[in-house]
mmCIF file of C-alpha atoms in Angstrom:
data_model
loop_
_atom_site.group_PDB
_atom_site.id
_atom_site.type_symbol
_atom_site.label_atom_id
_atom_site.label_comp_id
_atom_site.label_asym_id
_atom_site.label_seq_id
_atom_site.Cartn_x
_atom_site.Cartn_y
_atom_site.Cartn_z
ATOM 1 C CA MET X 1109 -6.773 73.624 -99.933
ATOM 2 C CA SER X 1110 -9.680 74.821 -97.785
ATOM 3 C CA HIS X 1111 -11.854 72.504 -95.706
ATOM 4 C CA MET X 1112 -14.780 73.326 -97.996
ATOM 5 C CA ASN X 1113 -12.787 72.397 -101.100
ATOM 6 C CA ARG X 1114 -11.696 69.088 -99.562
ATOM 7 C CA ARG X 1115 -15.256 68.243 -98.586
ATOM 8 C CA ARG X 1116 -16.469 69.117 -102.107
ATOM 9 C CA ALA X 1117 -13.728 66.916 -103.619
ATOM 10 C CA LEU X 1118 -14.797 63.960 -101.510
ATOM 11 C CA GLN X 1119 -18.418 64.476 -102.518
ATOM 12 C CA LEU X 1120 -17.461 64.460 -106.197
ATOM 13 C CA LEU X 1121 -15.261 61.404 -105.750
ATOM 14 C CA ALA X 1122 -18.113 59.486 -104.169
ATOM 15 C CA ALA X 1123 -20.493 60.473 -106.950
ATOM 16 C CA LEU X 1124 -18.185 59.955 -109.915
ATOM 17 C CA GLY X 1125 -15.590 57.348 -108.998
ATOM 18 C CA THR X 1126 -12.129 58.683 -109.881
ATOM 19 C CA THR X 1127 -13.419 61.002 -112.620
ATOM 20 C CA GLY X 1128 -13.178 64.636 -111.664
ATOM 21 C CA PHE X 1129 -11.138 64.006 -108.500
ATOM 22 C CA ALA X 1130 -8.083 65.908 -109.672
ATOM 23 C CA ALA X 1131 -10.281 68.707 -110.922
ATOM 24 C CA ALA X 1132 -12.111 68.907 -107.621
ATOM 25 C CA CYS X 1133 -8.910 69.010 -105.547
ATOM 26 C CA GLY X 1134 -7.511 72.082 -107.296
ATOM 27 C CA SER X 1135 -4.395 73.853 -106.104
ATOM 28 C CA ASP X 1136 -2.957 73.599 -102.599
ATOM 29 C CA THR X 1137 -2.134 77.302 -102.821
ATOM 30 C CA ASP X 1138 -5.771 78.211 -103.327
ATOM 31 C CA ASP X 1139 -7.376 79.262 -100.067
ATOM 32 C CA GLN X 1140 -10.533 80.925 -101.348
ATOM 33 C CA PRO X 1141 -13.697 78.976 -100.464
ATOM 34 C CA THR X 1142 -15.434 77.611 -103.568
ATOM 35 C CA GLY X 1143 -18.732 79.129 -102.515
ATOM 36 C CA ASP X 1144 -17.216 82.655 -102.630
ATOM 37 C CA ARG X 1145 -16.133 82.466 -106.252
ATOM 38 C CA GLY X 1146 -17.917 84.703 -108.715
ATOM 39 C CA PRO X 1147 -19.682 83.625 -111.922
ATOM 40 C CA ILE X 1148 -17.794 83.217 -115.198
ATOM 41 C CA LYS X 1149 -18.864 83.122 -118.831
ATOM 42 C CA ILE X 1150 -17.813 80.385 -121.252
ATOM 43 C CA GLY X 1151 -18.536 80.680 -124.985
ATOM 44 C CA LEU X 1152 -19.602 77.546 -126.879
ATOM 45 C CA ILE X 1153 -19.310 77.689 -130.680
ATOM 46 C CA THR X 1154 -21.168 75.041 -132.715
ATOM 47 C CA PRO X 1155 -23.166 74.729 -135.951
ATOM 48 C CA GLN X 1156 -26.841 75.096 -135.085
ATOM 49 C CA ALA X 1157 -28.190 74.119 -138.506
ATOM 50 C CA GLY X 1158 -27.087 72.218 -141.609
ATOM 51 C CA GLY X 1159 -25.224 68.980 -142.165
ATOM 52 C CA PHE X 1160 -22.990 69.271 -139.083
ATOM 53 C CA LYS X 1161 -25.772 70.184 -136.631
ATOM 54 C CA SER X 1162 -25.843 66.703 -135.082
ATOM 55 C CA ILE X 1163 -22.123 66.985 -134.281
ATOM 56 C CA GLY X 1164 -22.746 70.393 -132.756
ATOM 57 C CA ASP X 1165 -25.536 68.939 -130.626
ATOM 58 C CA ASP X 1166 -23.198 66.217 -129.337
ATOM 59 C CA ILE X 1167 -20.574 68.822 -128.437
ATOM 60 C CA THR X 1168 -23.155 70.866 -126.555
ATOM 61 C CA ASN X 1169 -24.429 67.769 -124.736
ATOM 62 C CA GLY X 1170 -20.963 66.647 -123.675
ATOM 63 C CA PHE X 1171 -20.013 70.011 -122.215
ATOM 64 C CA GLN X 1172 -23.361 70.380 -120.470
ATOM 65 C CA LEU X 1173 -23.079 66.908 -118.958
ATOM 66 C CA PHE X 1174 -19.821 67.835 -117.260
ATOM 67 C CA LEU X 1175 -21.501 70.925 -115.824
ATOM 68 C CA ASP X 1176 -24.435 68.817 -114.639
ATOM 69 C CA LEU X 1177 -22.069 66.514 -112.764
ATOM 70 C CA HIS X 1178 -20.241 69.462 -111.194
ATOM 71 C CA ASP X 1179 -23.088 71.674 -109.932
ATOM 72 C CA GLN X 1180 -22.885 73.907 -113.044
ATOM 73 C CA ARG X 1181 -19.408 75.045 -111.977
ATOM 74 C CA LEU X 1182 -15.909 75.109 -113.444
ATOM 75 C CA GLY X 1183 -13.013 75.539 -111.035
ATOM 76 C CA GLY X 1184 -15.549 76.335 -108.332
ATOM 77 C CA HIS X 1185 -17.141 79.207 -110.305
ATOM 78 C CA PRO X 1186 -20.809 79.202 -111.363
ATOM 79 C CA VAL X 1187 -20.869 79.030 -115.166
ATOM 80 C CA GLU X 1188 -23.006 80.979 -117.607
ATOM 81 C CA LEU X 1189 -22.723 79.028 -120.870
ATOM 82 C CA LEU X 1190 -23.193 81.308 -123.879
ATOM 83 C CA THR X 1191 -23.736 79.713 -127.294
ATOM 84 C CA ALA X 1192 -23.074 81.002 -130.801
ATOM 85 C CA ASP X 1193 -23.680 79.529 -134.244
ATOM 86 C CA GLU X 1194 -20.445 78.929 -136.164
ATOM 87 C CA GLY X 1195 -22.350 78.485 -139.430
ATOM 88 C CA ASP X 1196 -20.359 76.781 -142.170
ATOM 89 C CA THR X 1197 -17.853 79.419 -143.285
ATOM 90 C CA ALA X 1198 -14.877 81.251 -141.829
ATOM 91 C CA LYS X 1199 -16.880 84.488 -141.979
ATOM 92 C CA SER X 1200 -19.786 83.133 -139.937
ATOM 93 C CA GLY X 1201 -17.369 81.535 -137.473
ATOM 94 C CA LYS X 1202 -15.561 84.826 -136.949
ATOM 95 C CA ALA X 1203 -18.876 86.576 -136.331
ATOM 96 C CA ALA X 1204 -19.688 83.991 -133.637
ATOM 97 C CA VAL X 1205 -16.326 84.529 -131.934
ATOM 98 C CA ASP X 1206 -16.625 88.317 -132.096
ATOM 99 C CA ASP X 1207 -20.077 88.166 -130.509
ATOM 100 C CA LEU X 1208 -18.879 86.000 -127.626
ATOM 101 C CA LEU X 1209 -15.786 88.121 -127.013
ATOM 102 C CA LYS X 1210 -17.965 91.229 -126.726
ATOM 103 C CA LYS X 1211 -19.903 89.454 -123.970
ATOM 104 C CA GLY X 1212 -16.741 88.998 -121.904
ATOM 105 C CA VAL X 1213 -16.191 85.244 -122.003
ATOM 106 C CA LEU X 1214 -13.334 83.797 -119.972
ATOM 107 C CA ALA X 1215 -12.726 81.047 -122.545
ATOM 108 C CA LEU X 1216 -14.138 79.602 -125.766
ATOM 109 C CA THR X 1217 -14.811 76.007 -126.761
ATOM 110 C CA GLY X 1218 -16.429 73.926 -129.515
ATOM 111 C CA VAL X 1219 -15.884 74.471 -133.287
ATOM 112 C CA VAL X 1220 -16.802 71.642 -135.667
ATOM 113 C CA ASN X 1221 -15.659 72.797 -139.111
ATOM 114 C CA SER X 1222 -11.923 72.884 -139.907
ATOM 115 C CA ALA X 1223 -12.452 75.814 -142.285
ATOM 116 C CA VAL X 1224 -14.010 77.765 -139.418
ATOM 117 C CA MET X 1225 -11.138 76.884 -137.068
ATOM 118 C CA VAL X 1226 -8.565 78.139 -139.558
ATOM 119 C CA GLY X 1227 -10.637 81.267 -140.180
ATOM 120 C CA ILE X 1228 -10.925 82.272 -136.510
ATOM 121 C CA ARG X 1229 -7.316 81.575 -135.571
ATOM 122 C CA ASP X 1230 -6.043 85.161 -135.782
ATOM 123 C CA THR X 1231 -9.097 86.568 -133.998
ATOM 124 C CA VAL X 1232 -8.611 84.211 -131.058
ATOM 125 C CA GLU X 1233 -4.861 84.780 -130.833
ATOM 126 C CA GLN X 1234 -5.224 88.566 -130.965
ATOM 127 C CA ALA X 1235 -7.968 88.521 -128.318
ATOM 128 C CA ARG X 1236 -5.733 86.447 -126.002
ATOM 129 C CA VAL X 1237 -8.702 84.353 -124.888
ATOM 130 C CA PRO X 1238 -8.138 80.570 -124.770
ATOM 131 C CA LEU X 1239 -10.101 78.372 -127.166
ATOM 132 C CA ILE X 1240 -10.348 74.712 -126.220
ATOM 133 C CA GLY X 1241 -11.464 73.238 -129.527
ATOM 134 C CA SER X 1242 -13.376 69.998 -129.176
ATOM 135 C CA ASN X 1243 -13.552 68.851 -132.797
ATOM 136 C CA ALA X 1244 -11.946 70.724 -135.720
ATOM 137 C CA SER X 1245 -8.183 70.245 -135.692
ATOM 138 C CA PRO X 1246 -6.421 70.668 -139.054
ATOM 139 C CA SER X 1247 -2.666 70.087 -138.994
ATOM 140 C CA SER X 1248 -2.141 73.508 -140.587
ATOM 141 C CA LEU X 1249 -3.106 75.065 -137.245
ATOM 142 C CA GLN X 1250 0.427 75.446 -135.906
ATOM 143 C CA SER X 1251 2.365 77.918 -133.756
ATOM 144 C CA VAL X 1252 -0.715 78.877 -131.775
ATOM 145 C CA PHE X 1253 -0.595 80.034 -128.168
ATOM 146 C CA TYR X 1254 -4.258 80.415 -127.215
ATOM 147 C CA ILE X 1255 -5.789 77.510 -129.167
ATOM 148 C CA TRP X 1256 -5.885 74.055 -127.564
ATOM 149 C CA ARG X 1257 -7.697 70.962 -128.833
ATOM 150 C CA THR X 1258 -9.129 68.018 -126.925
ATOM 151 C CA SER X 1259 -9.982 66.018 -130.044
ATOM 152 C CA TYR X 1260 -7.104 64.971 -132.343
ATOM 153 C CA VAL X 1261 -5.097 66.179 -135.320
ATOM 154 C CA LEU X 1262 -6.666 64.969 -138.551
ATOM 155 C CA ASP X 1263 -3.537 63.376 -139.985
ATOM 156 C CA GLU X 1264 -3.498 61.056 -136.942
ATOM 157 C CA ALA X 1265 -6.776 59.489 -138.042
ATOM 158 C CA GLY X 1266 -5.161 58.741 -141.409
ATOM 159 C CA ARG X 1267 -1.985 57.443 -139.764
ATOM 160 C CA ALA X 1268 -3.828 55.037 -137.473
ATOM 161 C CA LEU X 1269 -5.841 53.725 -140.412
ATOM 162 C CA GLY X 1270 -2.838 53.480 -142.751
ATOM 163 C CA ARG X 1271 -0.787 51.548 -140.218
ATOM 164 C CA TYR X 1272 -3.605 49.014 -139.817
ATOM 165 C CA LEU X 1273 -4.406 48.616 -143.532
ATOM 166 C CA ARG X 1274 -0.760 48.309 -144.521
ATOM 167 C CA ASP X 1275 -0.712 44.880 -142.866
ATOM 168 C CA GLN X 1276 -4.383 44.024 -143.357
ATOM 169 C CA LEU X 1277 -4.688 44.465 -147.129
ATOM 170 C CA PRO X 1278 -3.503 41.464 -149.217
ATOM 171 C CA SER X 1279 -0.420 41.912 -151.386
ATOM 172 C CA ASN X 1280 -2.607 41.770 -154.485
ATOM 173 C CA GLY X 1281 -5.219 44.139 -153.000
ATOM 174 C CA ARG X 1282 -5.912 47.650 -154.204
ATOM 175 C CA VAL X 1283 -7.400 50.566 -152.292
ATOM 176 C CA ALA X 1284 -9.216 53.575 -153.749
ATOM 177 C CA ILE X 1285 -9.215 56.799 -151.709
ATOM 178 C CA ILE X 1286 -12.328 58.977 -151.995
ATOM 179 C CA MET X 1287 -12.522 62.252 -150.042
ATOM 180 C CA PRO X 1288 -14.248 65.640 -150.284
ATOM 181 C CA ALA X 1289 -12.220 68.595 -151.536
ATOM 182 C CA ASN X 1290 -12.157 70.371 -148.176
ATOM 183 C CA VAL X 1291 -9.646 71.657 -145.603
ATOM 184 C CA GLY X 1292 -9.323 68.406 -143.645
ATOM 185 C CA SER X 1293 -8.995 65.813 -146.412
ATOM 186 C CA PRO X 1294 -5.340 66.502 -147.310
ATOM 187 C CA ASP X 1295 -4.425 65.887 -143.656
ATOM 188 C CA VAL X 1296 -6.147 62.506 -143.584
ATOM 189 C CA GLU X 1297 -4.683 61.490 -146.940
ATOM 190 C CA ARG X 1298 -1.158 62.524 -145.965
ATOM 191 C CA GLY X 1299 -1.351 60.628 -142.676
ATOM 192 C CA PHE X 1300 -2.700 57.541 -144.418
ATOM 193 C CA ARG X 1301 0.046 57.527 -147.053
ATOM 194 C CA GLN X 1302 2.716 58.164 -144.439
ATOM 195 C CA GLU X 1303 1.917 54.931 -142.596
ATOM 196 C CA PHE X 1304 0.633 52.797 -145.466
ATOM 197 C CA GLY X 1305 3.550 53.693 -147.721
ATOM 198 C CA ALA X 1306 3.422 56.633 -150.109
ATOM 199 C CA SER X 1307 4.813 54.576 -152.988
ATOM 200 C CA ASP X 1308 2.893 51.377 -152.185
ATOM 201 C CA ARG X 1309 1.425 50.104 -155.447
ATOM 202 C CA ARG X 1310 -1.720 48.962 -153.669
ATOM 203 C CA ILE X 1311 -2.965 52.580 -153.561
ATOM 204 C CA ALA X 1312 -4.947 53.351 -156.686
ATOM 205 C CA ASP X 1313 -3.760 56.869 -157.530
ATOM 206 C CA PRO X 1314 -4.878 59.560 -157.705
ATOM 207 C CA VAL X 1315 -7.331 60.412 -154.921
ATOM 208 C CA THR X 1316 -10.872 60.997 -156.094
ATOM 209 C CA ASN X 1317 -12.074 64.312 -154.679
ATOM 210 C CA THR X 1318 -15.795 64.968 -154.381
ATOM 211 C CA ASN X 1319 -18.031 67.976 -153.769
ATOM 212 C CA PRO X 1320 -17.239 69.318 -150.248
ATOM 213 C CA THR X 1321 -20.829 70.334 -149.439
ATOM 214 C CA PRO X 1322 -22.080 69.296 -145.970
ATOM 215 C CA ASN X 1323 -25.595 68.960 -147.438
ATOM 216 C CA PRO X 1324 -25.301 66.669 -150.505
ATOM 217 C CA GLY X 1325 -28.149 65.455 -152.687
ATOM 218 C CA LYS X 1326 -29.042 61.885 -153.620
ATOM 219 C CA ASN X 1327 -26.737 61.895 -156.661
ATOM 220 C CA THR X 1328 -23.931 64.196 -155.503
ATOM 221 C CA TYR X 1329 -21.277 61.458 -155.357
ATOM 222 C CA VAL X 1330 -22.455 59.003 -158.008
ATOM 223 C CA ALA X 1331 -20.155 60.095 -160.842
ATOM 224 C CA ASP X 1332 -17.077 60.398 -158.632
ATOM 225 C CA ILE X 1333 -17.692 56.982 -157.072
ATOM 226 C CA ARG X 1334 -18.008 55.456 -160.532
ATOM 227 C CA LYS X 1335 -14.715 57.108 -161.500
ATOM 228 C CA ALA X 1336 -12.924 55.707 -158.447
ATOM 229 C CA LEU X 1337 -14.331 52.218 -158.947
ATOM 230 C CA ALA X 1338 -13.042 52.167 -162.527
ATOM 231 C CA LYS X 1339 -9.648 51.454 -160.944
ATOM 232 C CA LYS X 1340 -11.017 48.074 -159.751
ATOM 233 C CA PRO X 1341 -10.263 48.517 -156.044
ATOM 234 C CA THR X 1342 -10.729 45.704 -153.557
ATOM 235 C CA ALA X 1343 -11.288 48.238 -150.746
ATOM 236 C CA VAL X 1344 -12.297 51.891 -150.341
ATOM 237 C CA VAL X 1345 -10.861 54.424 -147.875
ATOM 238 C CA CYS X 1346 -12.996 57.529 -147.393
ATOM 239 C CA PHE X 1347 -13.415 60.571 -145.133
ATOM 240 C CA TYR X 1348 -16.894 61.996 -144.500
ATOM 241 C CA ALA X 1349 -18.967 63.065 -141.518
ATOM 242 C CA GLY X 1350 -22.511 64.153 -140.712
ATOM 243 C CA THR X 1351 -25.155 64.190 -143.440
ATOM 244 C CA ALA X 1352 -22.451 63.845 -146.111
ATOM 245 C CA ALA X 1353 -21.379 60.507 -144.594
ATOM 246 C CA VAL X 1354 -24.898 59.090 -144.880
ATOM 247 C CA GLU X 1355 -25.340 60.091 -148.500
ATOM 248 C CA PHE X 1356 -21.856 58.981 -149.504
ATOM 249 C CA ILE X 1357 -22.259 55.479 -148.045
ATOM 250 C CA LYS X 1358 -25.717 55.034 -149.576
ATOM 251 C CA GLN X 1359 -24.419 56.022 -152.997
ATOM 252 C CA LEU X 1360 -21.239 53.949 -152.607
ATOM 253 C CA ARG X 1361 -23.178 50.813 -151.616
ATOM 254 C CA ASP X 1362 -25.271 51.084 -154.772
ATOM 255 C CA GLN X 1363 -22.060 50.387 -156.722
ATOM 256 C CA PHE X 1364 -19.628 48.668 -154.334
ATOM 257 C CA SER X 1365 -20.102 45.905 -151.765
ATOM 258 C CA GLY X 1366 -16.453 45.455 -150.713
ATOM 259 C CA PRO X 1367 -14.712 46.524 -147.491
ATOM 260 C CA VAL X 1368 -14.816 50.192 -146.490
ATOM 261 C CA TYR X 1369 -12.372 51.883 -144.094
ATOM 262 C CA ALA X 1370 -12.436 55.412 -142.712
ATOM 263 C CA PRO X 1371 -11.676 57.711 -139.800
ATOM 264 C CA GLY X 1372 -14.384 57.016 -137.235
ATOM 265 C CA PHE X 1373 -16.393 60.162 -138.016
ATOM 266 C CA LEU X 1374 -17.946 58.261 -140.946
ATOM 267 C CA THR X 1375 -20.136 56.127 -138.671
ATOM 268 C CA GLU X 1376 -20.155 58.196 -135.494
ATOM 269 C CA GLY X 1377 -23.377 59.278 -133.820
ATOM 270 C CA ALA X 1378 -26.821 59.693 -135.350
ATOM 271 C CA VAL X 1379 -25.526 59.035 -138.870
ATOM 272 C CA LEU X 1380 -25.056 55.345 -138.078
ATOM 273 C CA GLU X 1381 -28.771 54.774 -137.589
ATOM 274 C CA SER X 1382 -29.482 56.584 -140.858
ATOM 275 C CA MET X 1383 -27.069 54.326 -142.755
ATOM 276 C CA ASP X 1384 -28.735 51.177 -141.399
ATOM 277 C CA ARG X 1385 -27.558 47.986 -143.180
ATOM 278 C CA ASP X 1386 -25.281 49.931 -145.535
ATOM 279 C CA ALA X 1387 -22.905 50.481 -142.613
ATOM 280 C CA LEU X 1388 -22.468 46.826 -141.640
ATOM 281 C CA GLY X 1389 -18.832 45.738 -141.607
ATOM 282 C CA ILE X 1390 -17.336 49.216 -142.045
ATOM 283 C CA GLN X 1391 -14.127 49.484 -140.017
ATOM 284 C CA THR X 1392 -13.010 52.820 -138.607
ATOM 285 C CA ALA X 1393 -10.136 54.292 -136.603
ATOM 286 C CA LEU X 1394 -11.036 56.676 -133.778
ATOM 287 C CA ASN X 1395 -9.741 58.005 -130.463
ATOM 288 C CA TYR X 1396 -12.823 56.802 -128.562
ATOM 289 C CA SER X 1397 -15.268 53.929 -128.276
ATOM 290 C CA ALA X 1398 -18.310 54.052 -126.017
ATOM 291 C CA ASP X 1399 -17.587 50.520 -124.774
ATOM 292 C CA LEU X 1400 -14.074 51.247 -123.460
ATOM 293 C CA ASN X 1401 -13.733 49.591 -120.067
ATOM 294 C CA ASN X 1402 -12.354 52.209 -117.693
ATOM 295 C CA THR X 1403 -13.831 53.980 -114.680
ATOM 296 C CA SER X 1404 -14.087 57.389 -116.312
ATOM 297 C CA ASN X 1405 -15.896 56.017 -119.341
ATOM 298 C CA ARG X 1406 -18.302 53.965 -117.248
ATOM 299 C CA VAL X 1407 -19.279 57.126 -115.365
ATOM 300 C CA PHE X 1408 -19.453 59.287 -118.492
ATOM 301 C CA ALA X 1409 -21.237 56.820 -120.782
ATOM 302 C CA SER X 1410 -23.766 55.835 -118.121
ATOM 303 C CA ALA X 1411 -24.624 59.443 -117.283
ATOM 304 C CA TYR X 1412 -24.783 60.394 -120.967
ATOM 305 C CA ARG X 1413 -27.132 57.548 -121.860
ATOM 306 C CA LYS X 1414 -29.327 58.334 -118.859
ATOM 307 C CA LYS X 1415 -29.688 62.001 -119.781
ATOM 308 C CA TYR X 1416 -29.813 61.878 -123.587
ATOM 309 C CA GLN X 1417 -31.034 58.326 -124.261
ATOM 310 C CA VAL X 1418 -28.272 57.716 -126.834
ATOM 311 C CA THR X 1419 -24.726 56.345 -126.879
ATOM 312 C CA PRO X 1420 -22.050 59.040 -126.457
ATOM 313 C CA THR X 1421 -19.836 59.940 -129.400
ATOM 314 C CA THR X 1422 -16.242 61.098 -129.686
ATOM 315 C CA TYR X 1423 -17.637 64.606 -130.227
ATOM 316 C CA ALA X 1424 -19.466 64.521 -126.895
ATOM 317 C CA MET X 1425 -16.467 62.949 -125.155
ATOM 318 C CA ALA X 1426 -14.024 65.586 -126.447
ATOM 319 C CA SER X 1427 -16.363 68.362 -125.330
ATOM 320 C CA TYR X 1428 -16.742 66.733 -121.909
ATOM 321 C CA ASP X 1429 -12.947 66.718 -121.707
ATOM 322 C CA ALA X 1430 -12.832 70.373 -122.803
ATOM 323 C CA ALA X 1431 -14.965 71.183 -119.783
ATOM 324 C CA GLN X 1432 -12.734 68.967 -117.647
ATOM 325 C CA VAL X 1433 -9.492 70.716 -118.641
ATOM 326 C CA LEU X 1434 -11.120 74.111 -118.182
ATOM 327 C CA ASP X 1435 -12.281 73.020 -114.739
ATOM 328 C CA GLN X 1436 -8.753 72.077 -113.742
ATOM 329 C CA ALA X 1437 -7.107 75.135 -115.303
ATOM 330 C CA ILE X 1438 -9.545 77.598 -113.726
ATOM 331 C CA GLN X 1439 -9.081 75.861 -110.365
ATOM 332 C CA LEU X 1440 -5.335 76.467 -110.624
ATOM 333 C CA THR X 1441 -5.748 80.205 -111.232
ATOM 334 C CA GLY X 1442 -7.397 80.946 -107.897
ATOM 335 C CA GLY X 1443 -10.455 83.073 -107.233
ATOM 336 C CA SER X 1444 -10.361 85.767 -109.937
ATOM 337 C CA PRO X 1445 -9.162 84.199 -113.186
ATOM 338 C CA THR X 1446 -8.304 86.113 -116.328
ATOM 339 C CA PRO X 1447 -8.198 84.544 -119.809
ATOM 340 C CA GLN X 1448 -4.408 84.835 -119.831
ATOM 341 C CA GLN X 1449 -4.091 83.095 -116.467
ATOM 342 C CA VAL X 1450 -6.368 80.274 -117.623
ATOM 343 C CA ASN X 1451 -4.302 79.857 -120.770
ATOM 344 C CA LEU X 1452 -1.080 79.521 -118.782
ATOM 345 C CA ALA X 1453 -2.744 77.087 -116.373
ATOM 346 C CA LEU X 1454 -3.819 74.834 -119.254
ATOM 347 C CA GLY X 1455 -0.152 74.024 -119.770
ATOM 348 C CA LYS X 1456 0.230 72.858 -116.179
ATOM 349 C CA ILE X 1457 -2.641 70.396 -115.726
ATOM 350 C CA GLY X 1458 -0.781 67.224 -116.746
ATOM 351 C CA GLN X 1459 -2.600 63.960 -117.403
ATOM 352 C CA ILE X 1460 -6.368 63.884 -117.964
ATOM 353 C CA ASP X 1461 -8.404 60.967 -116.626
ATOM 354 C CA SER X 1462 -10.695 60.771 -119.646
ATOM 355 C CA PRO X 1463 -13.390 58.400 -120.928
ATOM 356 C CA ARG X 1464 -11.022 57.680 -123.861
ATOM 357 C CA GLY X 1465 -8.234 56.679 -121.423
ATOM 358 C CA ILE X 1466 -5.421 58.731 -119.923
ATOM 359 C CA TRP X 1467 -4.083 61.476 -122.188
ATOM 360 C CA GLN X 1468 -2.160 64.733 -121.935
ATOM 361 C CA PHE X 1469 -1.478 67.800 -124.044
ATOM 362 C CA ASN X 1470 1.661 67.669 -126.181
ATOM 363 C CA GLN X 1471 3.740 70.665 -127.270
ATOM 364 C CA PRO X 1472 1.396 71.613 -130.175
ATOM 365 C CA ARG X 1473 -1.495 71.755 -127.637
ATOM 366 C CA THR X 1474 -3.212 68.610 -128.922
ATOM 367 C CA PRO X 1475 -3.731 65.243 -127.173
ATOM 368 C CA GLN X 1476 -1.201 62.455 -127.001
ATOM 369 C CA GLN X 1477 -3.651 59.570 -126.959
ATOM 370 C CA LYS X 1478 -4.594 56.067 -128.042
ATOM 371 C CA TRP X 1479 -6.432 55.255 -131.265
ATOM 372 C CA TYR X 1480 -8.785 52.291 -131.611
ATOM 373 C CA LEU X 1481 -10.161 50.067 -134.360
ATOM 374 C CA ARG X 1482 -13.943 49.669 -134.461
ATOM 375 C CA GLU X 1483 -16.326 47.723 -136.681
ATOM 376 C CA VAL X 1484 -20.003 48.360 -137.333
ATOM 377 C CA GLN X 1485 -21.995 45.369 -136.140
ATOM 378 C CA ARG X 1486 -25.632 44.763 -135.329
ATOM 379 C CA ASP X 1487 -26.404 44.903 -131.614
ATOM 380 C CA GLY X 1488 -29.925 43.573 -131.338
ATOM 381 C CA GLN X 1489 -32.046 45.955 -133.401
ATOM 382 C CA VAL X 1490 -29.481 48.738 -133.625
ATOM 383 C CA MET X 1491 -26.139 49.298 -135.332
ATOM 384 C CA SER X 1492 -23.113 49.754 -133.098
ATOM 385 C CA ASN X 1493 -19.432 50.646 -133.460
ATOM 386 C CA VAL X 1494 -17.883 47.657 -131.688
ATOM 387 C CA LEU X 1495 -14.375 48.001 -130.273
ATOM 388 C CA ILE X 1496 -11.986 45.532 -131.940
ATOM 389 C CA ASN X 1497 -8.532 46.451 -130.624
ATOM 390 C CA GLU X 1498 -6.055 49.245 -129.940
ATOM 391 C CA LEU X 1499 -4.197 50.575 -133.000
ATOM 392 C CA ALA X 1500 -1.581 53.079 -131.831
ATOM 393 C CA THR X 1501 -0.640 55.897 -129.478
ATOM 394 C CA LEU X 1502 -0.212 59.114 -131.435
ATOM 395 C CA GLY X 1503 0.227 62.812 -130.761
#
């Protein structure tokens, strides 16, 4: 490691605590001064309109925050961050990827919608340019070489929740499952049943599937909710995010006041404020809580709140980590990285010191990580997802 690299590492360590130290140190075989490294292009794919826009904004903010804390560099290279709108279909997502590839990006990141992720898989693999996905992660995305994810696999959210509810729900309880008919729901349902018990009589079969639109109206879910509640459940398990989460909970609360459980996306981010009192008491399973007490999270959450004036979400955290793993991988490649070299280096970076806690990539290129139970409580005048306890390590 050069003297300049060591000095830069110490500067980052002083500014950030332990976060970023490994990334700043780089490879001992790398003798090119950081200041001599040329610019690189990174492509960020997010929805820029519609029901998932707020998630896309969080992903953009998380990635940009990492750049802000690292002099707008990854692996010592100045970064030009190029953005593209994934839209809400596989076709629009592919168009975004094609546009970024034509501009010569070293790597891709982002992607909110699971349908988009599935739709761009072949394009990414054939281009041999690494994609570090920071949200969408359907379990059907298998046997990939150039696609990595810093978020989760959707069935894990269901597994963490099922394991908890299996012991939490009374023997005479009954749970109704309500989910949109989209790409991700079968993953969550399968994971939930796997841990809860597929033949457990407390599950009120079958699952009630609703309209998968990300932009529902004020009555979109009313009939389906009424159908599910006809089974007389004592609790509801659901899976929604973004604008759909707000409308679903409002319409559910008009008919049901009992306990509600879900993967954490239901109450994550700006949607929680929109739900207001309807969200009180909802318990969720997620891979991140903004009040986790570790050095990396204290640095990340403090900087995020200072810059954006809001509490960071799992979407922002996963995107911050996408930047972090890219930083480390690019550092390992030396001074003139190619997409293929970066992809190989991603498999060598080991443990990540993340705001969520320590994690590392497993063989399917997804995180092995902890999952946490949270409950929506009032914190002064605002609603907050309060950390209750750790649920499981999955991945």
